[in-house]
Coordinates of C-alpha atoms in Angstrom, one line a residue:
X21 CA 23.4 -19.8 8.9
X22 CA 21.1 -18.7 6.1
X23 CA 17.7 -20.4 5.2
X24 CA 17.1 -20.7 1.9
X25 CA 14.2 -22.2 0.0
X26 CA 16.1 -25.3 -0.5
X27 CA 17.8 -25.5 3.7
X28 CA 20.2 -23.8 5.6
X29 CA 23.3 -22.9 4.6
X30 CA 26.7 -21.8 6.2
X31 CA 28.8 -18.6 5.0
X32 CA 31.1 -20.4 2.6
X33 CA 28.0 -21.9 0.6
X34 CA 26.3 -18.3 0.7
X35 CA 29.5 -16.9 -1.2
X36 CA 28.5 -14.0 -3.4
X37 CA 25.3 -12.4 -2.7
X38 CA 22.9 -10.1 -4.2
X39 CA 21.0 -9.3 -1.4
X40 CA 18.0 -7.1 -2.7
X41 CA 16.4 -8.2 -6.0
X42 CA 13.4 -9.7 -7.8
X43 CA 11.8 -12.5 -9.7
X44 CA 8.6 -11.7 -9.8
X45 CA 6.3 -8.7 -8.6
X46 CA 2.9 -8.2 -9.4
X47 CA 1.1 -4.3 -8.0
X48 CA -2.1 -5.7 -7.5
X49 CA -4.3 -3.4 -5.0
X50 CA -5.8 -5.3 -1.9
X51 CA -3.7 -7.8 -1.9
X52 CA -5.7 -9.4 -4.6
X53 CA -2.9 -10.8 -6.5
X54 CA -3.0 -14.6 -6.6
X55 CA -1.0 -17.4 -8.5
X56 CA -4.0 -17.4 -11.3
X57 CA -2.7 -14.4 -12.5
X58 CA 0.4 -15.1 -14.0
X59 CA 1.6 -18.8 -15.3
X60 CA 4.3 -20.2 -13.3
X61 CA 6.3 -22.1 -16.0
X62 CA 6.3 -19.1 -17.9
X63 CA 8.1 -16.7 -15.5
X64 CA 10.6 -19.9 -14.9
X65 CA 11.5 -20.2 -18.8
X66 CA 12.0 -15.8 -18.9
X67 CA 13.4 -15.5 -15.9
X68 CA 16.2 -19.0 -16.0
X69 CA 18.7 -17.8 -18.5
X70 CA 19.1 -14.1 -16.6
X71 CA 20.1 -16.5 -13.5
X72 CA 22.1 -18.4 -15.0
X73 CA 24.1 -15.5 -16.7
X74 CA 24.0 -14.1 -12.8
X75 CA 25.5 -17.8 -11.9
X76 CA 28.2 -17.7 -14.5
X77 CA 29.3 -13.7 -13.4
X78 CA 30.0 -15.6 -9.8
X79 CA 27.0 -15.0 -7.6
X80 CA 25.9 -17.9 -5.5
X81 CA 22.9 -16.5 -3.3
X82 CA 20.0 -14.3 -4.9
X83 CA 17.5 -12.7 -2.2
X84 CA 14.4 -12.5 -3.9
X85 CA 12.3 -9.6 -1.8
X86 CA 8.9 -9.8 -3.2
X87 CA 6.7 -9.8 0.3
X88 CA 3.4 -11.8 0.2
X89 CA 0.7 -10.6 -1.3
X90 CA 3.0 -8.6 -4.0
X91 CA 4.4 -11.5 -5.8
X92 CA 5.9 -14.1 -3.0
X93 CA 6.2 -17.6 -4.9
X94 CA 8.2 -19.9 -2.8
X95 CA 6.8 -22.9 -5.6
X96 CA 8.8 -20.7 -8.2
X97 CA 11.9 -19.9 -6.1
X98 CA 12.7 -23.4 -5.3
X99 CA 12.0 -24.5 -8.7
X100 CA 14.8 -21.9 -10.3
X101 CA 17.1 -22.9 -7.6
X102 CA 16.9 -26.5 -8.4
X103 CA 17.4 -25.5 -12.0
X104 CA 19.8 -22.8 -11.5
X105 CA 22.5 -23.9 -9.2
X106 CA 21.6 -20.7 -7.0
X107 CA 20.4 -20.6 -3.4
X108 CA 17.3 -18.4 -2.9
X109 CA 16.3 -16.1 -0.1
X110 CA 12.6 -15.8 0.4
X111 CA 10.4 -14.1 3.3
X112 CA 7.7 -13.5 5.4
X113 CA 6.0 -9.8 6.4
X114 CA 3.9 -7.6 4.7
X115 CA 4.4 -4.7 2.4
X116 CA 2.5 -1.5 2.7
X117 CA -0.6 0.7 1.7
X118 CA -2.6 -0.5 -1.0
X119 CA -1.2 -3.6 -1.4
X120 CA -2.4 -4.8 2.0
X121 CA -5.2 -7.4 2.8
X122 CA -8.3 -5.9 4.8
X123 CA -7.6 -7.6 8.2
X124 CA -4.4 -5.9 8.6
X125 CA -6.1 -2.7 9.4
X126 CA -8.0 -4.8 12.0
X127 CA -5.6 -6.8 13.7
X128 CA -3.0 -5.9 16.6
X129 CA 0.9 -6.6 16.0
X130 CA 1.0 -9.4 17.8
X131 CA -1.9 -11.1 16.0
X132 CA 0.1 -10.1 13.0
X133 CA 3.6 -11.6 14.3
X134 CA 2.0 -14.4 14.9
X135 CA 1.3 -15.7 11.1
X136 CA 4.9 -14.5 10.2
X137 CA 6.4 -16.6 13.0
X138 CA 3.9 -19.8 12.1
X139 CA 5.5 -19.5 8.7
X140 CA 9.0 -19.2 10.1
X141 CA 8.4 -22.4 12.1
X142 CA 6.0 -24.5 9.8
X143 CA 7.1 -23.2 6.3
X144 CA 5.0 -21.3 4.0
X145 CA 2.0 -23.0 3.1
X146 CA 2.2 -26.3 1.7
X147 CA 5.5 -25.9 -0.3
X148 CA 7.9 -26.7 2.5
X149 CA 9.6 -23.8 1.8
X150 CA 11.0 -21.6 5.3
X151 CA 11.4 -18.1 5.1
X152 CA 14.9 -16.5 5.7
X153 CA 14.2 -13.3 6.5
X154 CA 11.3 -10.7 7.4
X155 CA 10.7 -8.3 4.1
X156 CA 7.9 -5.2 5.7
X157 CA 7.8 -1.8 4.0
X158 CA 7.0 2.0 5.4
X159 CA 5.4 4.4 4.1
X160 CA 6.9 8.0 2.6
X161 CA 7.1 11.3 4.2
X162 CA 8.6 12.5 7.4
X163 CA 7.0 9.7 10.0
X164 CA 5.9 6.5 10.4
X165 CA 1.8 6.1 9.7
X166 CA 0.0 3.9 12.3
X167 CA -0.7 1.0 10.0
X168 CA 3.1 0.9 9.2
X169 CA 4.4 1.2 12.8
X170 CA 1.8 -2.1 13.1
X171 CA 3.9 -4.0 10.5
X172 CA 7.4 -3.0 11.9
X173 CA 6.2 -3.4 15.3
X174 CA 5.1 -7.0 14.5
X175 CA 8.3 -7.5 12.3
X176 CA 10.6 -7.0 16.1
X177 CA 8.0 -9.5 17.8
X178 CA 8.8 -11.8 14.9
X179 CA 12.5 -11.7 14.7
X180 CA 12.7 -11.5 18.5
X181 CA 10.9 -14.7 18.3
X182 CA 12.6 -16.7 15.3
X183 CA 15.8 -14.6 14.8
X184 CA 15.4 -13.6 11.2
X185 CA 16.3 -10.1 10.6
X186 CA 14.0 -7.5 9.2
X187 CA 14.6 -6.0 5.7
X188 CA 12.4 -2.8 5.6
X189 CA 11.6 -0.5 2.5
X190 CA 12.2 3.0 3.9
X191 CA 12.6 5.7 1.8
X192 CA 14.3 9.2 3.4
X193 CA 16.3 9.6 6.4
X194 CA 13.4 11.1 8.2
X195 CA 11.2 7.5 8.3
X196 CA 14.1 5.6 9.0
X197 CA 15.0 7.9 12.0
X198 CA 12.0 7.3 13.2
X199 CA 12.3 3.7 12.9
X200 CA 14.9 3.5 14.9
X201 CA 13.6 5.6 17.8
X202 CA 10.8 2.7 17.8
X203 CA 13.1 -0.1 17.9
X204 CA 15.4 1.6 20.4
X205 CA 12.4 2.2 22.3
X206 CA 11.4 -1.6 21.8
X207 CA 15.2 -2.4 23.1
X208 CA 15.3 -4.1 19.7
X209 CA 19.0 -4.3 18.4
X210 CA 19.6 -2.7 14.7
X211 CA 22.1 -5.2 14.4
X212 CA 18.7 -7.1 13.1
X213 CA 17.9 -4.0 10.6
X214 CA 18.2 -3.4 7.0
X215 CA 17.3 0.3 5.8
X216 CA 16.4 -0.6 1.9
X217 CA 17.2 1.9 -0.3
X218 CA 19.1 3.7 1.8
X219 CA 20.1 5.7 -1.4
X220 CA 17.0 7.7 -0.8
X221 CA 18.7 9.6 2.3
X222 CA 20.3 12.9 1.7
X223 CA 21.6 13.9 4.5
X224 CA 24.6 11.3 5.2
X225 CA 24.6 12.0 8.9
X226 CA 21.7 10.0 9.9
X227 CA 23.3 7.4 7.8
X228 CA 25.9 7.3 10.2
X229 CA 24.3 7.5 13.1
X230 CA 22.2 4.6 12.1
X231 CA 25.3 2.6 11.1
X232 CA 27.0 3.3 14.2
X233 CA 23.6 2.1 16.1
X234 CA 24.2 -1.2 14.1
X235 CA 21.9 -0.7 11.1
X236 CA 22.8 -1.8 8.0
X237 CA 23.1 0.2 5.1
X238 CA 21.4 -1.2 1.6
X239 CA 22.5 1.2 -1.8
X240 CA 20.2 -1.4 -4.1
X241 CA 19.9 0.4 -7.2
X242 CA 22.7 0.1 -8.6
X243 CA 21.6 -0.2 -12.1
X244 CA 23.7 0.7 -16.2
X245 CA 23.4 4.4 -16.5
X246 CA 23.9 4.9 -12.6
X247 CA 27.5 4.0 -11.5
X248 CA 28.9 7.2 -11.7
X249 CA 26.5 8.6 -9.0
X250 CA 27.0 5.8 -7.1
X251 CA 30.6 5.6 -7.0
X252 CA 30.1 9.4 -5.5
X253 CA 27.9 8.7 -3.1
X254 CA 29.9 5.3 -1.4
X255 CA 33.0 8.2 -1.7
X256 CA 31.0 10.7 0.1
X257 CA 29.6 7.6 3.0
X258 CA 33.3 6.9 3.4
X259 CA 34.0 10.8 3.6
X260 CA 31.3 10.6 6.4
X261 CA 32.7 7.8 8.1
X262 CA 29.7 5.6 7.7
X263 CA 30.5 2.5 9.2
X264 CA 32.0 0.5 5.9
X265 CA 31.3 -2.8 7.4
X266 CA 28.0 -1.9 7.3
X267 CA 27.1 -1.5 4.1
X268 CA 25.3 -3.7 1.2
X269 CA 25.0 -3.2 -2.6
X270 CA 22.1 -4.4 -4.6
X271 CA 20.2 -3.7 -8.0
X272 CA 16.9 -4.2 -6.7
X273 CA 15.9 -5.8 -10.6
X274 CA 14.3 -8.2 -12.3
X275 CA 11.8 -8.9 -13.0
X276 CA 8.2 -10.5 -14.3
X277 CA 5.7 -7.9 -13.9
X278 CA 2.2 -10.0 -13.7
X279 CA -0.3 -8.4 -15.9
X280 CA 1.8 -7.0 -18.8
X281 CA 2.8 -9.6 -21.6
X282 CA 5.5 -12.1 -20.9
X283 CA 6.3 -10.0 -17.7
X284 CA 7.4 -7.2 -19.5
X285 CA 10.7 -5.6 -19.5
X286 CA 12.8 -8.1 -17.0
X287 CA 16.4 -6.5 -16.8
X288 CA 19.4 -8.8 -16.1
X289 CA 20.9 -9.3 -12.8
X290 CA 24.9 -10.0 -13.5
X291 CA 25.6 -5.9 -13.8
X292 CA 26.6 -5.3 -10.5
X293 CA 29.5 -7.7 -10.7
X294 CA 30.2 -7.8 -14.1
X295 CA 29.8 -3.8 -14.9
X296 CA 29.8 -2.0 -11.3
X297 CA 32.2 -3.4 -9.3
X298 CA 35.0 -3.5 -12.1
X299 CA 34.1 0.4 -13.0
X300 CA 34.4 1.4 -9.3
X301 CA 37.4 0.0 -9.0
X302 CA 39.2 1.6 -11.7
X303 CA 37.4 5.2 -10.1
X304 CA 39.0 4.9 -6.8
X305 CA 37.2 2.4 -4.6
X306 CA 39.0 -0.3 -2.7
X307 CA 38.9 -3.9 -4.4
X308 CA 38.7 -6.1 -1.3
X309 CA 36.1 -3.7 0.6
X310 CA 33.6 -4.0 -2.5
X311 CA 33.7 -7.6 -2.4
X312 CA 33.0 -7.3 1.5
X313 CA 30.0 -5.7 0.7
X314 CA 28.7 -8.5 -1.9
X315 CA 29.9 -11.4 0.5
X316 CA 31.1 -11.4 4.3
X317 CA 28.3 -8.2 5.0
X318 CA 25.1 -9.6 3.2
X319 CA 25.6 -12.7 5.1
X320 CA 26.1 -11.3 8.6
X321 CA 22.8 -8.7 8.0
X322 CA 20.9 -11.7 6.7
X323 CA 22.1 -14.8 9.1
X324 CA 19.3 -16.0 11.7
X325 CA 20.2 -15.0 15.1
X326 CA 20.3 -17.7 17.7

């Protein structure tokens, strides 16, 4: 089952998913942001006809991965789904440096885990929303900083406790190496895993290896202007046997930007299966395996383990 903002729901409700995307974000340093900075009704009325344009190109599940503190509205989500027709994904976790709150740096993992796994039980705040899914981030470069290896550490406490899986900002094949040493080390399975923007890894061995570990594989930029580079680079992952069960497509788009007027530039979400998908086709790429990797695999990498 999935739990979306609105319930659970079973594999044949999830249908078509986009499994990496955004509503709203706002990069407020500090974690600072708050719902006073951006007018709720407002980001419904922008951000309702994209959806429903994504609704009528077939889609039936939108993950929205905005952590807390970064532009998490659970009030907003369940409003667009009731309006929409769409389930909705949202999260617990944390993001990353600067966008943290000051007692992160203070408190252990487990102290950590343990507000992620409240929220899991309880719902987030008052809005009787649940979370679906644990949304954490890491920072660049060749290893995992201390603060970081906090988050993910508390992100396997959490989903050992509630069974959500983990979706995890990693850019480079270096950090998300090193991930996996620490959840292999934490006897965690990968099966639980999602390497976002797994794009950013050059060196397709590692992707893999990691696939074959049980890691999932997210190429979430799929955006106009890019499909010929990424019909070369799901070629080359198939040339380098990467696990093809394993692997997800997203846009990672949207969306209301809070502080720049009427959210700024929010891009639609119904390319992937309107544009992509049909141009990838025609240039070589398997029909039924596409639609694998918009259906059947974003619901096994986001379905809460028992």
């Amino acid at each position: 089952m999935l739990q979306t903002v609105t319930g659970k729901i079973s594999e044949h409700e999830a249908g078509t998913m986009l499994v990496h995307e955004h509503i709203l974000v706002g990069f407020v340093k500090d974690a600072k942001l708050t719902s006073a900075d951006y007018d709720r009704q407002e980001v419904v009325a922008l951000t309702l006809p994209l959806l429903m344009q994504l609704k009528e190109a077939g889609c039936s599940t939108f993950v929205d991965c905005a952590p807390e503190y970064l532009g998490r509205d659970p009030y907003i989500l369940k409003e667009l789904s009731e309006k929409s027709g769409l389930y909705f994904i949202t999260n617990t976790g944390f993001y990353k440096e600067p966008y943290l709150p000051s007692f992160v740096y203070q408190a252990n993992h487990q102290e950590l885990s343990d507000i992620w796994i409240k929220e899991a039980r309880d719902g987030i705040g008052e809005s009787g929303v649940y979370p679906g899914y644990i949304k954490i981030a890491l920072n660049d470069g060749t290893a995992i900083d201390e603060t970081q290896q906090k988050i993910l550490r508390a992100a396997i406490r959490t989903s050992l406790e509630t069974g959500l899986p983990i979706q995890c900002h990693t850019i480079g094949g270096d950090v998300a190496l090193h991930a996996n040493e620490i959840m292999k080390q934490a006897g965690f399975d990968r099966e639980r895993f999602i390497w976002v923007h797994a794009q950013t890894g050059k060196d397709l061995t590692v992707h893999k290896q990691l696939a074959d570990e049980g890691m999932w594989i997210s190429i979430d930029s799929i955006l106009p202007g890019t499909y010929d580079e990424h019909v070369v680079l799901l070629k080359q992952l198939q040339a380098y046997k990467v696990s093809a069960d394993k692997i997800l497509l997203s846009q990672d788009t949207g969306w209301y930007t809070v502080g720049e007027e009427k959210g700024g530039h929010i891009r639609p979400y119904h390319h992937l299966l309107t544009d992509f998908i049909p141009y990838a086709i025609e240039n070589g790429l398997d029909a039924s395996w596409l639609k694998q990797c918009v259906t059947r695999h974003p619901y096994q990498a986001m379905r809460i383990r028992v």
